[in-house]
Amino acid sequence: MTAMLKDSVTFGEAMVMFIASRPGALKDIDTFSRRLAGAEVNVAIGLSRLGLSSGWISRLGEDAFGEYIAEYLAREQVDIHGVTYDSRYPTGFQLKSKVHEGDPQVQYFRKGSAASTLGVADVDFGYLTGFRHLHMTGIPPALTKSTRAFAYAALETMKGAGRTVSFDPNLRPSLWSSKEEMREVINDLACRADWVLPGIGEGEFLTGSRDPKEIARFYLNRGVSLVAVKLGPEGAYYRTPNEEGIVQGFKAKKVVDTVGAGDGFATGLIEGLLRGLSITEAVRQGNAIGSIAVQSEGDHDGYPTKEELETYLHNHLTGVRQR
């Protein structure tokens, strides 16, 4: 009897995040509150809250930060059997400023972290293929040669097993040796995925066009089956070989913290598609969670449960323009 596949797995670096207690330059802040940060764990947590079986692969230091992250994810019911622990290298952390509007300042302390040593030897074929979907971002390929090799191996493992793969560019120019290398590697990985989820600015950098249709065409012509271009508060444009449309965004009552909105979009889209919703419904879910995310402090603090998401959608009916 074949074991039932779990839903979605991802991999990357999680960091302990310290958020300033008040606005101002980070050097002037005396007190911080502790949270968890990391694009991939945001999605893993978001999917778990929506009721999917969700896993996360990484390396953590054998230290207090590593224990905190492992216990946090266990409470969120994220499967961490793909996590290994390293006594040689520490768990990374970051400082984040508090802002009333705009993007916060973030300073990373991640160089030489345990997660940066993740490599091909950590690819567990049996664990990975126990999931029907892989979500990945452009952050791990930027960290080290080792993590880049892991990213390629994980992607090829899942594609070879007939699994679906989503890819969020999540561009971090400061982590790359050059913008040219970033563009080349990110596009190479994206074109091997099934669903590509760039922001409009990322799409412009990666394809040379700010037109969502042209951004989508760039990837569809290279074998991708779905492109969803995030348009911020305006919503998102999606395109497949057979259909396209714009799904309107949701108006946030108050923007508290913009970090985590893109990962919230990915969460809603992935959950919807894995659950068998139409693309427009899945994109609408992504827009909704992105809107919810910016209204709370922390990267994923506001991510909803399935019931909370359905209530939010019911109370914020939005339209879709199909072509």
Coordinates of C-alpha atoms in Angstrom, one line a residue:
M1 CA 0.0 0.0 0.0
T2 CA 1.4 3.4 -1.0
A3 CA 1.8 5.9 1.8
M4 CA -0.2 9.1 1.3
L5 CA 2.0 12.0 0.3
K6 CA 2.2 15.0 2.6
D7 CA 1.4 18.4 1.1
S8 CA 4.3 20.9 0.8
V9 CA 8.0 21.1 1.8
T10 CA 10.4 24.0 1.6
F11 CA 14.0 24.7 2.7
G12 CA 16.1 27.7 3.6
E13 CA 17.5 29.7 6.5
A14 CA 15.5 30.6 9.5
M15 CA 16.7 33.4 11.9
V16 CA 15.8 34.7 15.2
M17 CA 14.5 38.3 14.6
F18 CA 14.7 41.1 17.1
I19 CA 12.2 43.9 16.4
A20 CA 12.8 47.3 17.8
S21 CA 10.4 48.4 20.6
R22 CA 10.1 51.9 19.1
P23 CA 10.8 53.7 15.8
G24 CA 14.3 55.1 15.3
A25 CA 17.8 54.1 14.2
L26 CA 18.7 50.6 15.3
K27 CA 21.8 51.9 17.1
D28 CA 19.6 53.9 19.4
I29 CA 17.2 51.1 20.4
D30 CA 17.7 49.5 23.8
T31 CA 14.9 46.9 23.8
F32 CA 13.7 44.5 21.2
S33 CA 11.0 41.8 21.0
R34 CA 11.9 38.3 19.7
R35 CA 10.3 36.7 16.6
L36 CA 11.1 34.2 13.9
A37 CA 12.1 35.3 10.4
G38 CA 12.8 33.6 7.1
A39 CA 10.9 33.6 3.8
E40 CA 10.6 29.9 3.6
V41 CA 9.5 29.3 7.2
N42 CA 6.9 32.0 6.7
V43 CA 5.4 29.9 3.9
A44 CA 5.8 26.6 5.9
I45 CA 4.0 28.2 8.9
G46 CA 1.3 29.8 6.7
L47 CA 0.5 26.5 4.9
S48 CA 0.3 24.7 8.3
R49 CA -2.1 27.2 9.7
L50 CA -4.3 26.7 6.6
G51 CA -4.5 23.0 7.4
L52 CA -1.9 21.5 5.1
S53 CA 0.9 19.1 6.1
S54 CA 4.0 21.3 5.8
G55 CA 7.7 20.5 6.1
W56 CA 10.9 22.6 6.3
I57 CA 14.5 21.5 5.7
S58 CA 17.5 23.3 7.1
R59 CA 20.5 23.2 9.4
L60 CA 20.4 24.9 12.9
G61 CA 23.2 25.5 15.4
E62 CA 23.2 23.6 18.6
D63 CA 22.4 26.8 20.5
A64 CA 19.6 28.7 22.2
F65 CA 18.5 30.3 18.9
G66 CA 18.4 26.9 17.2
E67 CA 16.3 25.5 20.1
Y68 CA 13.9 28.4 19.9
I69 CA 13.4 28.0 16.1
A70 CA 12.8 24.2 16.4
E71 CA 10.3 24.6 19.2
Y72 CA 8.5 27.4 17.5
L73 CA 8.0 25.4 14.3
A74 CA 6.9 22.4 16.3
R75 CA 4.3 24.5 17.9
E76 CA 3.1 25.6 14.5
Q77 CA 2.9 21.9 13.5
V78 CA 5.6 22.2 10.8
D79 CA 7.4 19.0 10.2
I80 CA 11.1 19.5 11.0
H81 CA 12.4 15.9 10.5
G82 CA 14.4 17.4 7.6
V83 CA 16.4 19.6 10.0
T84 CA 19.9 18.7 11.1
Y85 CA 21.9 20.3 14.0
D86 CA 25.5 21.5 13.9
S87 CA 27.7 22.1 16.8
R88 CA 30.3 24.0 14.7
Y89 CA 28.3 26.8 13.4
P90 CA 25.7 29.1 15.0
T91 CA 22.1 29.9 14.2
G92 CA 21.8 33.3 12.4
F93 CA 19.8 36.3 13.7
Q94 CA 18.7 39.7 12.6
L95 CA 17.7 43.2 13.9
K96 CA 14.7 44.9 12.5
S97 CA 13.6 48.5 12.9
K98 CA 10.1 49.6 13.8
V99 CA 8.5 52.0 11.3
H100 CA 5.1 53.7 10.9
E101 CA 5.2 53.6 7.1
G102 CA 7.5 52.2 4.4
D103 CA 9.9 49.2 4.7
P104 CA 11.8 48.6 8.0
Q105 CA 15.6 48.6 8.2
V106 CA 17.0 45.1 8.6
Q107 CA 20.5 44.1 9.6
Y108 CA 21.5 40.5 9.2
F109 CA 24.0 38.4 11.3
R110 CA 24.0 35.3 9.2
K111 CA 27.5 34.9 7.7
G112 CA 28.9 31.5 8.7
S113 CA 25.6 30.3 10.0
A114 CA 24.7 26.6 10.3
A115 CA 22.1 27.0 7.5
S116 CA 24.8 28.4 5.1
T117 CA 26.5 25.0 5.3
L118 CA 23.4 23.1 3.9
G119 CA 24.6 21.0 1.0
V120 CA 23.9 18.2 -1.4
A121 CA 24.7 15.7 1.3
D122 CA 21.7 17.0 3.1
V123 CA 19.3 16.0 0.3
D124 CA 17.1 13.2 1.7
F125 CA 15.4 11.8 -1.4
G126 CA 12.9 9.8 0.7
Y127 CA 12.0 12.8 2.9
L128 CA 11.6 15.3 0.0
T129 CA 9.5 13.0 -2.2
G130 CA 7.2 12.2 0.6
F131 CA 5.7 15.6 -0.2
R132 CA 3.7 16.4 -3.4
H133 CA 5.0 20.0 -3.7
L134 CA 8.2 21.9 -3.2
H135 CA 8.3 25.7 -2.6
M136 CA 11.6 27.4 -3.0
T137 CA 12.9 31.0 -3.1
G138 CA 15.9 32.7 -4.5
I139 CA 17.5 33.2 -1.1
P140 CA 19.2 29.9 -0.5
P141 CA 21.0 29.9 -3.9
A142 CA 22.5 33.3 -2.9
L143 CA 24.0 32.3 0.5
T144 CA 26.8 29.9 -0.4
K145 CA 28.0 27.6 -3.2
S146 CA 26.9 24.8 -0.9
T147 CA 23.3 26.0 -0.4
R148 CA 23.0 26.8 -4.2
A149 CA 24.0 23.2 -4.9
F150 CA 21.4 22.0 -2.5
A151 CA 18.7 24.1 -4.2
Y152 CA 19.4 22.7 -7.6
A153 CA 19.5 19.1 -6.2
A154 CA 16.3 19.5 -4.3
L155 CA 14.5 21.0 -7.3
E156 CA 15.8 18.3 -9.7
T157 CA 14.8 15.6 -7.2
M158 CA 11.3 16.8 -6.9
K159 CA 10.9 17.4 -10.7
G160 CA 12.3 13.9 -11.4
A161 CA 9.7 12.5 -9.0
G162 CA 6.9 14.2 -10.8
R163 CA 6.2 16.7 -8.1
T164 CA 5.2 20.4 -8.6
V165 CA 7.6 23.2 -7.7
S166 CA 6.8 26.8 -7.0
F167 CA 9.5 29.5 -7.1
D168 CA 9.5 33.0 -5.6
P169 CA 12.6 35.0 -6.7
N170 CA 12.8 36.9 -3.4
L171 CA 15.7 38.9 -4.7
R172 CA 18.4 39.9 -2.1
P173 CA 21.0 41.8 -4.1
S174 CA 23.3 42.2 -1.0
L175 CA 23.8 38.4 -0.9
W176 CA 25.0 38.1 -4.5
S177 CA 28.4 38.8 -5.9
S178 CA 26.8 40.8 -8.8
K179 CA 23.4 41.6 -10.2
E180 CA 24.3 39.7 -13.4
E181 CA 24.9 36.5 -11.4
M182 CA 21.7 37.0 -9.5
R183 CA 19.7 37.4 -12.7
E184 CA 21.3 34.4 -14.4
V185 CA 20.9 32.0 -11.5
I186 CA 17.4 33.1 -10.4
N187 CA 16.1 32.8 -14.0
D188 CA 17.8 29.4 -14.5
L189 CA 16.0 28.1 -11.4
A190 CA 12.7 29.8 -12.1
C191 CA 12.5 28.3 -15.6
R192 CA 12.9 24.8 -14.1
A193 CA 9.9 25.4 -11.8
D194 CA 6.2 25.0 -12.5
W195 CA 4.8 28.1 -10.8
V196 CA 6.8 31.4 -10.8
L197 CA 5.8 34.2 -8.4
P198 CA 7.7 37.4 -9.0
G199 CA 6.9 40.9 -7.8
I200 CA 6.5 43.5 -10.5
G201 CA 9.9 45.1 -9.7
E202 CA 11.6 41.7 -9.6
G203 CA 10.0 40.8 -12.9
E204 CA 11.3 44.0 -14.5
F205 CA 14.9 43.2 -13.2
L206 CA 14.7 39.6 -14.3
T207 CA 13.1 40.0 -17.7
G208 CA 13.7 43.6 -18.8
S209 CA 10.0 44.4 -18.9
R210 CA 7.7 46.0 -16.4
D211 CA 4.6 44.8 -18.3
P212 CA 3.1 41.8 -16.4
K213 CA 2.1 40.2 -19.6
E214 CA 5.7 40.3 -20.9
I215 CA 7.1 39.1 -17.6
A216 CA 4.7 36.1 -17.8
R217 CA 5.5 35.4 -21.4
F218 CA 9.2 35.3 -20.7
Y219 CA 8.8 32.4 -18.3
L220 CA 5.9 30.6 -20.1
N221 CA 8.1 30.5 -23.3
R222 CA 10.7 28.7 -21.2
G223 CA 8.4 25.9 -19.9
V224 CA 6.8 27.4 -16.8
S225 CA 3.1 26.5 -16.5
L226 CA 1.9 29.4 -14.3
V227 CA 3.2 32.9 -13.7
A228 CA 1.6 35.1 -11.0
V229 CA 3.0 38.6 -10.9
K230 CA 2.4 40.4 -7.6
L231 CA 1.2 44.0 -8.2
G232 CA 1.2 45.2 -4.6
P233 CA -2.1 46.7 -3.3
E234 CA -3.5 46.4 -6.8
G235 CA -3.5 42.6 -6.6
A236 CA -1.9 40.2 -9.1
Y237 CA -1.8 39.3 -12.7
Y238 CA -1.7 35.6 -13.6
R239 CA -1.1 33.8 -16.9
T240 CA -0.9 30.2 -18.0
P241 CA -0.6 28.8 -21.6
N242 CA -4.5 28.8 -21.7
E243 CA -5.8 31.7 -19.6
E244 CA -4.8 35.0 -18.0
G245 CA -6.4 37.5 -15.7
I246 CA -6.0 40.2 -13.1
V247 CA -7.3 39.5 -9.6
Q248 CA -7.9 42.7 -7.6
G249 CA -6.1 43.3 -4.3
F250 CA -7.5 43.9 -0.8
K251 CA -7.3 47.3 0.8
A252 CA -5.4 47.2 4.1
K253 CA -6.9 49.3 6.9
K254 CA -3.5 50.1 8.2
V255 CA -0.1 49.0 7.0
V256 CA 2.1 48.0 10.0
D257 CA 4.9 46.0 8.4
T258 CA 5.3 45.1 4.7
V259 CA 7.7 42.2 5.3
G260 CA 6.1 38.8 4.7
A261 CA 3.4 40.0 2.3
G262 CA 5.0 38.2 -0.6
D263 CA 5.3 35.0 1.3
G264 CA 1.7 35.4 2.4
F265 CA 0.8 35.6 -1.3
A266 CA 2.7 32.4 -2.0
T267 CA 1.0 30.7 0.9
G268 CA -2.5 31.5 -0.3
L269 CA -1.7 30.6 -3.9
I270 CA 0.0 27.2 -3.1
E271 CA -2.7 26.2 -0.7
G272 CA -5.4 27.0 -3.2
L273 CA -3.8 25.1 -6.1
L274 CA -2.9 22.1 -3.9
R275 CA -6.5 22.0 -2.7
G276 CA -7.8 22.1 -6.3
L277 CA -9.2 25.6 -6.5
S278 CA -9.2 27.5 -9.8
I279 CA -6.2 29.8 -10.4
T280 CA -8.3 32.9 -9.9
E281 CA -9.5 31.6 -6.5
A282 CA -6.0 30.6 -5.5
V283 CA -4.6 34.0 -6.5
R284 CA -7.4 35.7 -4.6
Q285 CA -6.4 33.8 -1.5
G286 CA -2.8 34.9 -2.0
N287 CA -3.9 38.6 -2.3
A288 CA -5.9 38.2 0.8
I289 CA -3.1 36.8 3.0
G290 CA -0.7 39.4 1.6
S291 CA -3.1 42.1 2.7
I292 CA -3.6 40.5 6.1
A293 CA 0.2 40.2 6.5
V294 CA 1.0 43.9 6.2
Q295 CA -1.5 44.7 9.0
S296 CA 0.5 43.0 11.7
E297 CA 4.0 43.2 13.2
G298 CA 6.4 40.3 12.5
D299 CA 6.9 38.5 9.2
H300 CA 4.0 35.9 9.6
D301 CA 2.3 36.8 12.8
G302 CA -0.9 37.8 11.1
Y303 CA -1.1 34.8 8.8
P304 CA -4.6 33.3 9.1
T305 CA -6.1 29.9 9.9
K306 CA -8.4 28.5 7.2
E307 CA -11.5 29.8 9.1
E308 CA -10.0 33.3 9.5
L309 CA -9.1 33.4 5.8
E310 CA -12.6 32.3 4.7
T311 CA -14.1 35.0 6.9
Y312 CA -11.8 37.6 5.5
L313 CA -12.6 36.6 1.9
H314 CA -16.3 36.7 2.7
N315 CA -16.1 40.2 4.1
H316 CA -13.9 41.5 1.3
L317 CA -15.5 40.4 -2.0
T318 CA -13.2 41.4 -4.9
G319 CA -13.4 40.9 -8.6
V320 CA -11.3 39.3 -11.3
R321 CA -10.9 40.3 -14.9
Q322 CA -10.3 37.3 -17.2
R323 CA -9.2 37.4 -20.8

